[in-house]
PDB file of N, CA and C in Angstrom:
ATOM      1  N   GLU Q1049      -5.639  -9.700  -8.787  1.00 64.00           N
ATOM      2  CA  GLU Q1049      -5.539 -10.504  -9.962  1.00 64.00           C
ATOM      3  C   GLU Q1049      -4.946 -11.680  -9.698  1.00 64.00           C
ATOM      4  N   ASN Q1050      -3.944 -11.537  -9.010  1.00 66.00           N
ATOM      5  CA  ASN Q1050      -3.008 -12.913  -8.975  1.00 66.00           C
ATOM      6  C   ASN Q1050      -3.164 -13.519  -7.997  1.00 66.00           C
ATOM      7  N   GLY Q1051      -3.798 -13.195  -7.147  1.00 70.00           N
ATOM      8  CA  GLY Q1051      -3.851 -13.776  -6.014  1.00 70.00           C
ATOM      9  C   GLY Q1051      -2.845 -13.448  -4.650  1.00 70.00           C
ATOM     10  N   VAL Q1052      -2.244 -12.502  -4.878  1.00 73.00           N
ATOM     11  CA  VAL Q1052      -1.231 -11.841  -3.972  1.00 73.00           C
ATOM     12  C   VAL Q1052      -1.771 -11.241  -2.881  1.00 73.00           C
ATOM     13  N   THR Q1053      -1.876 -11.742  -1.667  1.00 80.00           N
ATOM     14  CA  THR Q1053      -2.935 -11.291  -0.605  1.00 80.00           C
ATOM     15  C   THR Q1053      -1.663 -10.517   0.536  1.00 80.00           C
ATOM     16  N   GLU Q1054      -0.578 -11.489   0.623  1.00 86.00           N
ATOM     17  CA  GLU Q1054       0.177 -10.685   1.746  1.00 86.00           C
ATOM     18  C   GLU Q1054       1.042  -9.941   0.962  1.00 86.00           C
ATOM     19  N   TRP Q1055       1.783  -8.965   1.592  1.00 87.00           N
ATOM     20  CA  TRP Q1055       2.926  -8.252   1.170  1.00 87.00           C
ATOM     21  C   TRP Q1055       3.748  -7.795   2.344  1.00 87.00           C
ATOM     22  N   THR Q1056       5.051  -7.428   2.061  1.00 87.00           N
ATOM     23  CA  THR Q1056       5.665  -7.059   3.566  1.00 87.00           C
ATOM     24  C   THR Q1056       6.687  -6.034   3.101  1.00 87.00           C
ATOM     25  N   PRO Q1057       6.775  -4.860   3.549  1.00 89.00           N
ATOM     26  CA  PRO Q1057       7.753  -3.468   3.159  1.00 89.00           C
ATOM     27  C   PRO Q1057       9.011  -3.859   4.354  1.00 89.00           C
ATOM     28  N   VAL Q1058      10.453  -3.750   3.396  1.00 89.00           N
ATOM     29  CA  VAL Q1058      11.555  -3.917   3.954  1.00 89.00           C
ATOM     30  C   VAL Q1058      12.197  -2.653   3.816  1.00 89.00           C
ATOM     31  N   PHE Q1059      12.090  -1.742   4.357  1.00 91.00           N
ATOM     32  CA  PHE Q1059      12.571  -0.422   3.915  1.00 91.00           C
ATOM     33  C   PHE Q1059      13.466   0.118   4.641  1.00 91.00           C
ATOM     34  N   TYR Q1060      14.788   0.584   4.355  1.00 92.00           N
ATOM     35  CA  TYR Q1060      15.851   1.143   5.061  1.00 92.00           C
ATOM     36  C   TYR Q1060      15.539   2.883   5.764  1.00 92.00           C
ATOM     37  N   GLU Q1061      14.768   2.968   4.172  1.00 91.00           N
ATOM     38  CA  GLU Q1061      14.855   4.659   4.026  1.00 91.00           C
ATOM     39  C   GLU Q1061      12.998   5.046   4.244  1.00 91.00           C
ATOM     40  N   SER Q1062      13.230   6.439   4.526  1.00 92.00           N
ATOM     41  CA  SER Q1062      11.790   6.623   4.124  1.00 92.00           C
ATOM     42  C   SER Q1062      11.524   7.420   2.969  1.00 92.00           C
ATOM     43  N   HIS Q1063       9.852   7.034   2.758  1.00 89.00           N
ATOM     44  CA  HIS Q1063       9.343   7.262   1.348  1.00 89.00           C
ATOM     45  C   HIS Q1063       8.318   7.940   1.892  1.00 89.00           C
ATOM     46  N   PRO Q1064       8.148   9.428   1.601  1.00 89.00           N
ATOM     47  CA  PRO Q1064       7.250   9.937   2.015  1.00 89.00           C
ATOM     48  C   PRO Q1064       5.893   9.935   1.198  1.00 89.00           C
ATOM     49  N   ALA Q1065       4.721   9.962   1.090  1.00 90.00           N
ATOM     50  CA  ALA Q1065       3.421  10.016   0.629  1.00 90.00           C
ATOM     51  C   ALA Q1065       4.052  11.491  -0.576  1.00 90.00           C
ATOM     52  N   ARG Q1066       3.063  10.820  -1.567  1.00 90.00           N
ATOM     53  CA  ARG Q1066       3.339  12.084  -2.661  1.00 90.00           C
ATOM     54  C   ARG Q1066       2.316  12.765  -2.836  1.00 90.00           C
ATOM     55  N   GLU Q1067       2.011  13.962  -3.032  1.00 94.00           N
ATOM     56  CA  GLU Q1067       1.027  15.291  -2.839  1.00 94.00           C
ATOM     57  C   GLU Q1067       0.014  14.518  -3.957  1.00 94.00           C
ATOM     58  N   PHE Q1068       0.669  14.044  -5.296  1.00 94.00           N
ATOM     59  CA  PHE Q1068       0.177  13.895  -6.732  1.00 94.00           C
ATOM     60  C   PHE Q1068       0.378  13.090  -7.489  1.00 94.00           C
ATOM     61  N   CYS Q1069       0.001  12.406  -8.099  1.00 92.00           N
ATOM     62  CA  CYS Q1069       0.423  11.054  -8.968  1.00 92.00           C
ATOM     63  C   CYS Q1069      -0.630  10.735  -9.845  1.00 92.00           C
ATOM     64  N   VAL Q1070      -0.602  10.548 -10.732  1.00 95.00           N
ATOM     65  CA  VAL Q1070      -1.484   9.927 -12.143  1.00 95.00           C
ATOM     66  C   VAL Q1070      -1.077   8.970 -12.681  1.00 95.00           C
ATOM     67  N   GLN Q1071      -1.823   8.136 -13.068  1.00 95.00           N
ATOM     68  CA  GLN Q1071      -1.849   6.465 -13.383  1.00 95.00           C
ATOM     69  C   GLN Q1071      -2.801   6.686 -15.001  1.00 95.00           C
ATOM     70  N   TYR Q1072      -2.018   7.057 -15.941  1.00 95.00           N
ATOM     71  CA  TYR Q1072      -2.822   6.588 -17.228  1.00 95.00           C
ATOM     72  C   TYR Q1072      -2.228   6.208 -18.177  1.00 95.00           C
ATOM     73  N   GLY Q1073      -2.809   5.147 -19.040  1.00 96.00           N
ATOM     74  CA  GLY Q1073      -2.586   4.147 -20.367  1.00 96.00           C
ATOM     75  C   GLY Q1073      -1.221   3.197 -19.700  1.00 96.00           C
ATOM     76  N   GLU Q1074      -1.490   2.774 -18.380  1.00 95.00           N
ATOM     77  CA  GLU Q1074      -0.634   2.059 -17.980  1.00 95.00           C
ATOM     78  C   GLU Q1074      -1.120   0.477 -17.429  1.00 95.00           C
ATOM     79  N   SER Q1075      -0.961  -0.240 -16.985  1.00 92.00           N
ATOM     80  CA  SER Q1075      -1.388  -1.199 -16.467  1.00 92.00           C
ATOM     81  C   SER Q1075      -1.203  -0.823 -14.905  1.00 92.00           C
ATOM     82  N   ASP Q1076      -2.004  -1.468 -14.008  1.00 89.00           N
ATOM     83  CA  ASP Q1076      -1.419  -1.141 -12.484  1.00 89.00           C
ATOM     84  C   ASP Q1076      -0.279  -1.682 -12.289  1.00 89.00           C
ATOM     85  N   LEU Q1077       0.169  -2.920 -12.718  1.00 88.00           N
ATOM     86  CA  LEU Q1077       1.588  -3.546 -12.439  1.00 88.00           C
ATOM     87  C   LEU Q1077       2.878  -2.201 -13.038  1.00 88.00           C
ATOM     88  N   ALA Q1078       2.542  -2.131 -14.473  1.00 94.00           N
ATOM     89  CA  ALA Q1078       3.671  -0.722 -14.815  1.00 94.00           C
ATOM     90  C   ALA Q1078       3.382   0.724 -13.630  1.00 94.00           C
ATOM     91  N   PHE Q1079       2.186   0.894 -13.474  1.00 94.00           N
ATOM     92  CA  PHE Q1079       2.059   2.477 -12.731  1.00 94.00           C
ATOM     93  C   PHE Q1079       2.926   1.996 -11.359  1.00 94.00           C
ATOM     94  N   LEU Q1080       2.582   0.652 -10.798  1.00 92.00           N
ATOM     95  CA  LEU Q1080       3.475   0.429  -9.486  1.00 92.00           C
ATOM     96  C   LEU Q1080       5.127   0.226  -9.698  1.00 92.00           C
ATOM     97  N   THR Q1081       5.471  -0.086 -10.703  1.00 93.00           N
ATOM     98  CA  THR Q1081       6.760  -0.706 -10.746  1.00 93.00           C
ATOM     99  C   THR Q1081       7.196   0.859 -11.396  1.00 93.00           C
ATOM    100  N   ARG Q1082       6.431   1.635 -11.930  1.00 94.00           N
ATOM    101  CA  ARG Q1082       7.428   2.987 -12.151  1.00 94.00           C
ATOM    102  C   ARG Q1082       7.144   3.752 -11.145  1.00 94.00           C
ATOM    103  N   LEU Q1083       6.516   3.976 -10.004  1.00 94.00           N
ATOM    104  CA  LEU Q1083       6.633   4.455  -8.976  1.00 94.00           C
ATOM    105  C   LEU Q1083       7.678   4.098  -7.948  1.00 94.00           C
ATOM    106  N   TRP Q1084       7.642   2.854  -8.057  1.00 93.00           N
ATOM    107  CA  TRP Q1084       8.473   1.843  -6.906  1.00 93.00           C
ATOM    108  C   TRP Q1084      10.286   2.284  -7.768  1.00 93.00           C
ATOM    109  N   SER Q1085      10.435   2.033  -8.877  1.00 93.00           N
ATOM    110  CA  SER Q1085      11.528   2.226  -9.362  1.00 93.00           C
ATOM    111  C   SER Q1085      12.027   3.933  -9.496  1.00 93.00           C
ATOM    112  N   GLU Q1086      11.181   4.675  -9.115  1.00 92.00           N
ATOM    113  CA  GLU Q1086      11.509   6.290  -8.767  1.00 92.00           C
ATOM    114  C   GLU Q1086      12.063   6.155  -7.556  1.00 92.00           C
ATOM    115  N   GLU Q1087      11.618   5.538  -6.798  1.00 93.00           N
ATOM    116  CA  GLU Q1087      12.248   5.664  -5.181  1.00 93.00           C
ATOM    117  C   GLU Q1087      12.984   4.687  -4.903  1.00 93.00           C
ATOM    118  N   GLY Q1088      13.450   4.013  -5.750  1.00 92.00           N
ATOM    119  CA  GLY Q1088      14.384   2.862  -5.413  1.00 92.00           C
ATOM    120  C   GLY Q1088      14.328   1.757  -5.074  1.00 92.00           C
ATOM    121  N   ILE Q1089      12.913   1.189  -5.356  1.00 93.00           N
ATOM    122  CA  ILE Q1089      12.284   0.290  -4.381  1.00 93.00           C
ATOM    123  C   ILE Q1089      11.993  -1.168  -5.504  1.00 93.00           C
ATOM    124  N   PHE Q1090      12.197  -2.276  -5.215  1.00 93.00           N
ATOM    125  CA  PHE Q1090      12.294  -3.459  -6.078  1.00 93.00           C
ATOM    126  C   PHE Q1090      11.671  -4.131  -5.432  1.00 93.00           C
ATOM    127  N   TYR Q1091      10.666  -5.372  -5.832  1.00 91.00           N
ATOM    128  CA  TYR Q1091      10.088  -6.349  -5.182  1.00 91.00           C
ATOM    129  C   TYR Q1091      10.615  -7.662  -5.952  1.00 91.00           C
ATOM    130  N   PHE Q1092      10.323  -8.664  -4.932  1.00 88.00           N
ATOM    131  CA  PHE Q1092      10.432 -10.269  -5.517  1.00 88.00           C
ATOM    132  C   PHE Q1092       9.126 -11.171  -4.964  1.00 88.00           C
ATOM    133  N   ASP Q1093       9.121 -11.833  -5.155  1.00 87.00           N
ATOM    134  CA  ASP Q1093       8.110 -12.836  -4.564  1.00 87.00           C
ATOM    135  C   ASP Q1093       9.052 -13.915  -3.530  1.00 87.00           C
ATOM    136  N   TRP Q1094       8.355 -14.003  -2.087  1.00 84.00           N
ATOM    137  CA  TRP Q1094       8.733 -14.901  -1.477  1.00 84.00           C
ATOM    138  C   TRP Q1094       8.040 -15.946  -1.106  1.00 84.00           C
ATOM    139  N   HIS Q1095       8.652 -17.392  -0.945  1.00 81.00           N
ATOM    140  CA  HIS Q1095       8.015 -18.580  -1.203  1.00 81.00           C
ATOM    141  C   HIS Q1095       8.687 -19.252   0.128  1.00 81.00           C
ATOM    142  N   ALA Q1096       7.534 -19.547   0.840  1.00 79.00           N
ATOM    143  CA  ALA Q1096       7.695 -20.543   1.919  1.00 79.00           C
ATOM    144  C   ALA Q1096       8.685 -21.787   1.734  1.00 79.00           C
ATOM    145  N   PRO Q1097       9.423 -22.220   2.862  1.00 78.00           N
ATOM    146  CA  PRO Q1097      10.539 -23.446   2.274  1.00 78.00           C
ATOM    147  C   PRO Q1097       9.523 -24.802   2.517  1.00 78.00           C
ATOM    148  N   GLN Q1098       8.401 -24.715   3.493  1.00 82.00           N
ATOM    149  CA  GLN Q1098       7.483 -25.663   3.351  1.00 82.00           C
ATOM    150  C   GLN Q1098       6.238 -25.267   2.944  1.00 82.00           C
ATOM    151  N   GLY Q1099       5.362 -26.236   2.650  1.00 77.00           N
ATOM    152  CA  GLY Q1099       4.164 -25.479   2.105  1.00 77.00           C
ATOM    153  C   GLY Q1099       3.893 -24.776   0.906  1.00 77.00           C
ATOM    154  N   ALA Q1100       2.847 -23.786   0.795  1.00 79.00           N
ATOM    155  CA  ALA Q1100       2.683 -22.890  -0.294  1.00 79.00           C
ATOM    156  C   ALA Q1100       2.344 -21.471  -0.044  1.00 79.00           C
ATOM    157  N   ALA Q1101       2.999 -21.265   1.025  1.00 80.00           N
ATOM    158  CA  ALA Q1101       2.467 -19.783   1.551  1.00 80.00           C
ATOM    159  C   ALA Q1101       3.787 -18.726   0.342  1.00 80.00           C
ATOM    160  N   GLN Q1102       3.084 -17.465   0.092  1.00 84.00           N
ATOM    161  CA  GLN Q1102       4.008 -16.669  -0.458  1.00 84.00           C
ATOM    162  C   GLN Q1102       3.496 -15.435  -0.614  1.00 84.00           C
ATOM    163  N   LYS Q1103       4.285 -14.146  -0.561  1.00 88.00           N
ATOM    164  CA  LYS Q1103       4.033 -13.373  -0.033  1.00 88.00           C
ATOM    165  C   LYS Q1103       4.944 -12.031  -1.106  1.00 88.00           C
ATOM    166  N   LEU Q1104       4.712 -10.929  -1.298  1.00 89.00           N
ATOM    167  CA  LEU Q1104       5.220 -10.207  -2.120  1.00 89.00           C
ATOM    168  C   LEU Q1104       6.409  -9.334  -1.207  1.00 89.00           C
ATOM    169  N   VAL Q1105       7.470  -8.875  -1.282  1.00 90.00           N
ATOM    170  CA  VAL Q1105       8.172  -7.994  -0.632  1.00 90.00           C
ATOM    171  C   VAL Q1105       8.534  -7.049  -1.315  1.00 90.00           C
ATOM    172  N   LEU Q1106       8.554  -5.806  -1.001  1.00 92.00           N
ATOM    173  CA  LEU Q1106       9.103  -4.706  -1.353  1.00 92.00           C
ATOM    174  C   LEU Q1106      10.203  -3.928  -0.190  1.00 92.00           C
ATOM    175  N   CYS Q1107      11.637  -3.944  -1.122  1.00 93.00           N
ATOM    176  CA  CYS Q1107      12.644  -3.575  -0.440  1.00 93.00           C
ATOM    177  C   CYS Q1107      13.206  -2.339  -1.445  1.00 93.00           C
ATOM    178  N   ASP Q1108      14.030  -1.372  -0.294  1.00 92.00           N
ATOM    179  CA  ASP Q1108      14.886  -0.348  -1.166  1.00 92.00           C
ATOM    180  C   ASP Q1108      16.481  -0.741  -0.879  1.00 92.00           C
ATOM    181  N   ASP Q1109      16.825  -1.711  -0.236  1.00 89.00           N
ATOM    182  CA  ASP Q1109      18.272  -2.146   0.063  1.00 89.00           C
ATOM    183  C   ASP Q1109      18.503  -3.633  -0.663  1.00 89.00           C
ATOM    184  N   VAL Q1110      19.660  -3.918  -0.874  1.00 85.00           N
ATOM    185  CA  VAL Q1110      19.757  -5.326  -1.153  1.00 85.00           C
ATOM    186  C   VAL Q1110      19.941  -5.956   0.473  1.00 85.00           C
ATOM    187  N   ALA Q1111      20.312  -5.318   1.382  1.00 81.00           N
ATOM    188  CA  ALA Q1111      20.162  -6.061   2.712  1.00 81.00           C
ATOM    189  C   ALA Q1111      18.941  -6.742   3.471  1.00 81.00           C
ATOM    190  N   GLY Q1112      17.940  -6.294   2.585  1.00 79.00           N
ATOM    191  CA  GLY Q1112      16.665  -6.935   2.853  1.00 79.00           C
ATOM    192  C   GLY Q1112      16.626  -8.162   2.314  1.00 79.00           C
ATOM    193  N   VAL Q1113      17.103  -8.414   1.621  1.00 81.00           N
ATOM    194  CA  VAL Q1113      17.197 -10.048   0.897  1.00 81.00           C
ATOM    195  C   VAL Q1113      18.153 -10.840   1.212  1.00 81.00           C
ATOM    196  N   SER Q1114      17.757 -11.785   1.578  1.00 75.00           N
ATOM    197  CA  SER Q1114      18.253 -13.175   2.525  1.00 75.00           C
ATOM    198  C   SER Q1114      19.096 -13.968   1.417  1.00 75.00           C
ATOM    199  N   THR Q1115      20.068 -14.872   2.193  1.00 71.00           N
ATOM    200  CA  THR Q1115      21.114 -15.025   1.315  1.00 71.00           C
ATOM    201  C   THR Q1115      20.632 -16.273   1.089  1.00 71.00           C
ATOM    202  N   LEU Q1116      20.697 -17.221  -0.015  1.00 70.00           N
ATOM    203  CA  LEU Q1116      20.071 -18.410  -0.674  1.00 70.00           C
ATOM    204  C   LEU Q1116      21.650 -19.367  -0.348  1.00 70.00           C
ATOM    205  N   GLY Q1117      22.636 -18.912  -0.254  1.00 71.00           N
ATOM    206  CA  GLY Q1117      23.731 -20.152   0.260  1.00 71.00           C
ATOM    207  C   GLY Q1117      24.657 -20.008  -1.010  1.00 71.00           C
ATOM    208  N   GLU Q1118      25.390 -20.733  -1.306  1.00 74.00           N
ATOM    209  CA  GLU Q1118      26.282 -20.826  -2.425  1.00 74.00           C
ATOM    210  C   GLU Q1118      25.678 -21.409  -3.542  1.00 74.00           C
ATOM    211  N   MET Q1119      26.221 -20.762  -4.733  1.00 70.00           N
ATOM    212  CA  MET Q1119      26.107 -21.697  -5.967  1.00 70.00           C
ATOM    213  C   MET Q1119      26.962 -22.114  -6.674  1.00 70.00           C
ATOM    214  N   PRO Q1120      26.833 -23.363  -7.679  1.00 71.00           N
ATOM    215  CA  PRO Q1120      27.659 -23.635  -8.339  1.00 71.00           C
ATOM    216  C   PRO Q1120      28.193 -22.856  -9.634  1.00 71.00           C
ATOM    217  N   PHE Q1121      29.345 -22.689  -9.867  1.00 71.00           N
ATOM    218  CA  PHE Q1121      29.875 -21.917 -11.103  1.00 71.00           C
ATOM    219  C   PHE Q1121      30.714 -23.013 -11.881  1.00 71.00           C
ATOM    220  N   ASN Q1122      30.140 -22.504 -12.956  1.00 67.00           N
ATOM    221  CA  ASN Q1122      30.708 -23.345 -14.313  1.00 67.00           C
ATOM    222  C   ASN Q1122      31.693 -22.349 -15.383  1.00 67.00           C
ATOM    223  N   PRO Q1123      33.195 -22.597 -15.109  1.00 70.00           N
ATOM    224  CA  PRO Q1123      33.942 -21.151 -15.805  1.00 70.00           C
ATOM    225  C   PRO Q1123      34.048 -21.834 -17.080  1.00 70.00           C
ATOM    226  N   ASN Q1124      33.353 -23.100 -17.497  1.00 68.00           N
ATOM    227  CA  ASN Q1124      33.502 -23.701 -18.770  1.00 68.00           C
ATOM    228  C   ASN Q1124      32.960 -22.716 -19.904  1.00 68.00           C
ATOM    229  N   THR Q1125      32.957 -21.542 -20.690  1.00 65.00           N
ATOM    230  CA  THR Q1125      32.237 -21.137 -21.500  1.00 65.00           C
ATOM    231  C   THR Q1125      32.371 -21.576 -22.862  1.00 65.00           C
ATOM    232  N   ASP Q1126      33.173 -22.359 -23.216  1.00 68.00           N
ATOM    233  CA  ASP Q1126      33.019 -22.947 -24.515  1.00 68.00           C
ATOM    234  C   ASP Q1126      31.929 -24.111 -24.903  1.00 68.00           C
ATOM    235  N   THR Q1127      31.169 -24.489 -23.864  1.00 66.00           N
ATOM    236  CA  THR Q1127      30.185 -25.609 -24.068  1.00 66.00           C
ATOM    237  C   THR Q1127      29.060 -25.081 -25.153  1.00 66.00           C
ATOM    238  N   GLU Q1128      28.408 -25.793 -25.798  1.00 64.00           N
ATOM    239  CA  GLU Q1128      27.624 -25.602 -27.001  1.00 64.00           C
ATOM    240  C   GLU Q1128      26.646 -26.795 -26.821  1.00 64.00           C
ATOM    241  N   VAL Q1129      25.412 -26.392 -27.246  1.00 58.00           N
ATOM    242  CA  VAL Q1129      24.299 -26.890 -27.288  1.00 58.00           C
ATOM    243  C   VAL Q1129      23.970 -28.038 -28.723  1.00 58.00           C
ATOM    244  N   SER Q1130      24.222 -29.635 -28.299  1.00 60.00           N
ATOM    245  CA  SER Q1130      24.036 -30.106 -29.361  1.00 60.00           C
ATOM    246  C   SER Q1130      22.679 -30.421 -30.099  1.00 60.00           C
ATOM    247  N   THR Q1131      21.620 -29.794 -29.664  1.00 61.00           N
ATOM    248  CA  THR Q1131      20.728 -29.757 -30.236  1.00 61.00           C
ATOM    249  C   THR Q1131      19.936 -28.687 -30.377  1.00 61.00           C
ATOM    250  N   MET Q1132      18.926 -28.011 -31.320  1.00 63.00           N
ATOM    251  CA  MET Q1132      18.774 -26.710 -31.285  1.00 63.00           C
ATOM    252  C   MET Q1132      17.813 -26.239 -30.570  1.00 63.00           C
ATOM    253  N   CYS Q1133      17.590 -25.545 -29.982  1.00 58.00           N
ATOM    254  CA  CYS Q1133      16.795 -24.899 -28.774  1.00 58.00           C
ATOM    255  C   CYS Q1133      16.508 -23.608 -28.731  1.00 58.00           C
ATOM    256  N   ILE Q1134      15.348 -22.556 -28.078  1.00 57.00           N
ATOM    257  CA  ILE Q1134      15.352 -21.557 -27.847  1.00 57.00           C
ATOM    258  C   ILE Q1134      15.518 -21.383 -26.401  1.00 57.00           C
TER     259      ILE Q1134
END
């Protein structure tokens, strides 16, 4: 539906097939998210550094997530927005 054609599993543990599982009254995404969360699996979109390549990555350990480098930290928690916004 959303054009995701490529996916990659990055599993550090075995995840055996289920004998019986039912999807009822939930979207495909909600169904898969429920099953994956029961197994400790999370997912994210990976985008190629160059070009438009994209794939869905399924992981069961944070070791499967690549590091992005340092992020700046602003310890100033007293800042206020001068204009109203949401």
